[in-house]
C-alpha cells in the first residue's frame, strides 16, 4: 500500500477555497486516490476518487498531476461545516479483502 | 447509496464486562467487513477484517481473544470486546464493501460506537 503524507492541520476562513495536498510517491499503476471526510464522533464519509488529471463532483475537485505522485483536494468556498479531518488514501480496486489503511489526515479548521 | 448501520452509538460498561457492537449492511450484501478503532485526535487504526462464514483476520498487535468478531451472515458482523478495561475505551468504527459499486471501491462506514469502560 502506498504511504501518504499530508499536512497535519490547516486553517481557513469561510468563503475561501481550500487546497489540501497529499504526497504519495510510491503510488502503483493500479492505485486510485480517494479522499474521505470525518467529523468528530462519526465514521468517515467518501468525498471523491480519481486516477489521473481532474475529477469534480458536487462537493470537491481532485487534481492529479501526470506523475500521480501527489494529489490535491480542492474545496470551493468552505463554510464552518467543512471543519473536519480529511484523509487521503491510495490503493487499487482489488478483491473484497482489500483493506483501507488510513494515514494521519489533515485537520481543517474553518473560521468565521 | 449503500448504508451501513452500527449499533449502539455509545455504550458505557463496567470494567470486566463484555460489550457487543453490531454492524449491518442495510441494502447490500457484504462478504467482507472491517473494524477500526480510533483514539481521540488520532487516525483510524484497522483492527481486523471480518469474513462471512470464516475466521476474522486480525492486524498485528490486536488480541483476537480480546476482540471477538463474528460474521455469521452477509449483512451482519459483530465485534465483542471481552473483559473490557478502561484502556479499551475508544471509538469503534465498522466498514463494509458493496461490490456492486464502482466508485470508492464500494466502501461505506458505519457511524461508529463510542465505548467507555468505567
CSV table of C-alpha atoms in Angstrom, one decimal, chain B residues 2-112:
chain,number,residue,atom,x,y,z
B,2,UNK,CA,-25.0,1.8,0.4
B,3,UNK,CA,-25.8,2.2,4.0
B,4,UNK,CA,-24.0,0.6,7.0
B,5,UNK,CA,-25.8,0.7,10.3
B,6,UNK,CA,-23.8,0.4,13.5
B,7,UNK,CA,-25.2,-0.1,17.0
B,8,UNK,CA,-25.1,1.1,19.7
B,9,UNK,CA,-23.8,4.6,19.0
B,10,UNK,CA,-22.5,4.8,22.5
B,11,UNK,CA,-22.2,2.4,25.4
B,12,UNK,CA,-20.8,2.6,28.9
B,13,UNK,CA,-19.9,-0.6,30.7
B,14,UNK,CA,-18.2,-1.7,33.8
B,15,UNK,CA,-14.6,-2.9,33.8
B,16,UNK,CA,-14.5,-6.7,33.4
B,17,UNK,CA,-17.8,-7.0,31.4
B,18,UNK,CA,-18.2,-7.6,27.7
B,19,UNK,CA,-19.7,-5.4,25.1
B,20,UNK,CA,-21.1,-6.3,21.7
B,21,UNK,CA,-21.2,-3.9,18.8
B,22,UNK,CA,-23.2,-4.7,15.6
B,23,UNK,CA,-22.5,-3.6,12.1
B,24,UNK,CA,-25.2,-4.2,9.4
B,25,UNK,CA,-25.2,-3.6,5.7
B,26,UNK,CA,-28.7,-2.4,5.1
B,27,UNK,CA,-29.2,-2.6,1.4
B,28,UNK,CA,-26.4,-4.8,0.2
B,29,UNK,CA,-24.5,-8.0,1.0
B,30,UNK,CA,-21.0,-7.7,2.4
B,31,UNK,CA,-18.8,-10.7,2.3
B,32,UNK,CA,-16.1,-8.6,4.0
B,33,UNK,CA,-16.4,-6.1,6.7
B,34,UNK,CA,-13.7,-4.2,8.6
B,35,UNK,CA,-13.3,-3.0,12.1
B,36,UNK,CA,-11.4,0.1,13.1
B,37,UNK,CA,-10.5,1.7,16.4
B,38,UNK,CA,-9.9,5.4,16.8
B,39,UNK,CA,-8.5,7.2,19.9
B,40,UNK,CA,-9.0,10.9,20.4
B,41,UNK,CA,-7.2,13.1,18.0
B,42,UNK,CA,-5.8,10.1,16.2
B,43,UNK,CA,-6.4,8.4,12.9
B,44,UNK,CA,-8.4,5.2,12.3
B,45,UNK,CA,-6.5,2.0,13.1
B,46,UNK,CA,-7.6,-1.1,11.3
B,47,UNK,CA,-8.1,-3.9,13.9
B,48,UNK,CA,-9.4,-6.8,11.8
B,49,UNK,CA,-11.1,-8.0,8.6
B,50,UNK,CA,-14.3,-9.9,9.1
B,51,UNK,CA,-15.1,-12.6,6.6
B,52,UNK,CA,-18.5,-14.1,6.2
B,53,UNK,CA,-18.5,-17.7,7.2
B,54,UNK,CA,-14.9,-17.9,8.2
B,55,UNK,CA,-12.5,-16.6,10.8
B,56,UNK,CA,-11.6,-13.0,11.0
B,57,UNK,CA,-8.1,-11.8,10.1
B,58,UNK,CA,-6.5,-9.6,12.8
B,59,UNK,CA,-3.9,-7.0,12.3
B,60,UNK,CA,-0.6,-7.3,14.1
B,61,UNK,CA,-0.9,-6.4,17.8
B,62,UNK,CA,-4.7,-6.9,18.1
B,63,UNK,CA,-5.7,-9.6,20.5
B,64,UNK,CA,-8.1,-11.9,18.9
B,65,UNK,CA,-9.3,-13.3,22.2
B,66,UNK,CA,-10.0,-9.8,23.4
B,67,UNK,CA,-11.8,-8.6,20.3
B,68,UNK,CA,-14.1,-11.4,19.1
B,69,UNK,CA,-15.5,-11.0,15.6
B,70,UNK,CA,-18.4,-12.9,14.2
B,71,UNK,CA,-19.6,-12.5,10.7
B,72,UNK,CA,-22.4,-15.1,10.5
B,73,UNK,CA,-24.4,-13.6,7.7
B,74,UNK,CA,-23.8,-11.5,4.6
B,75,UNK,CA,-25.3,-8.4,6.3
B,76,UNK,CA,-24.1,-8.6,9.9
B,77,UNK,CA,-20.8,-8.6,11.6
B,78,UNK,CA,-20.3,-8.2,15.4
B,79,UNK,CA,-17.4,-7.1,17.5
B,80,UNK,CA,-17.4,-8.2,21.1
B,81,UNK,CA,-14.9,-6.5,23.4
B,82,UNK,CA,-14.4,-9.1,26.2
B,83,UNK,CA,-13.4,-8.3,29.7
B,84,UNK,CA,-13.3,-4.7,28.9
B,85,UNK,CA,-10.9,-2.4,30.7
B,86,UNK,CA,-10.6,1.4,30.7
B,87,UNK,CA,-7.9,1.3,28.2
B,88,UNK,CA,-10.3,-0.3,25.7
B,89,UNK,CA,-12.4,2.9,25.8
B,90,UNK,CA,-12.3,4.2,22.3
B,91,UNK,CA,-14.4,4.9,19.2
B,92,UNK,CA,-15.0,1.8,17.2
B,93,UNK,CA,-16.0,2.0,13.5
B,94,UNK,CA,-17.0,-0.7,11.0
B,95,UNK,CA,-16.9,-0.6,7.3
B,96,UNK,CA,-18.4,-2.8,4.6
B,97,UNK,CA,-17.9,-3.0,0.9
B,98,UNK,CA,-20.6,-3.1,-1.7
B,99,UNK,CA,-19.0,-4.9,-4.6
B,100,UNK,CA,-21.7,-3.6,-6.9
B,101,UNK,CA,-20.3,-0.1,-6.6
B,102,UNK,CA,-17.6,1.0,-9.0
B,103,UNK,CA,-16.9,4.2,-7.0
B,104,UNK,CA,-14.9,4.5,-3.8
B,105,UNK,CA,-14.2,0.8,-4.1
B,106,UNK,CA,-17.7,0.5,-2.6
B,107,UNK,CA,-16.6,1.1,1.0
B,108,UNK,CA,-19.1,2.6,3.3
B,109,UNK,CA,-18.5,3.3,7.0
B,110,UNK,CA,-20.8,3.0,10.0
B,111,UNK,CA,-21.5,5.9,12.3
B,112,UNK,CA,-19.2,4.5,15.0
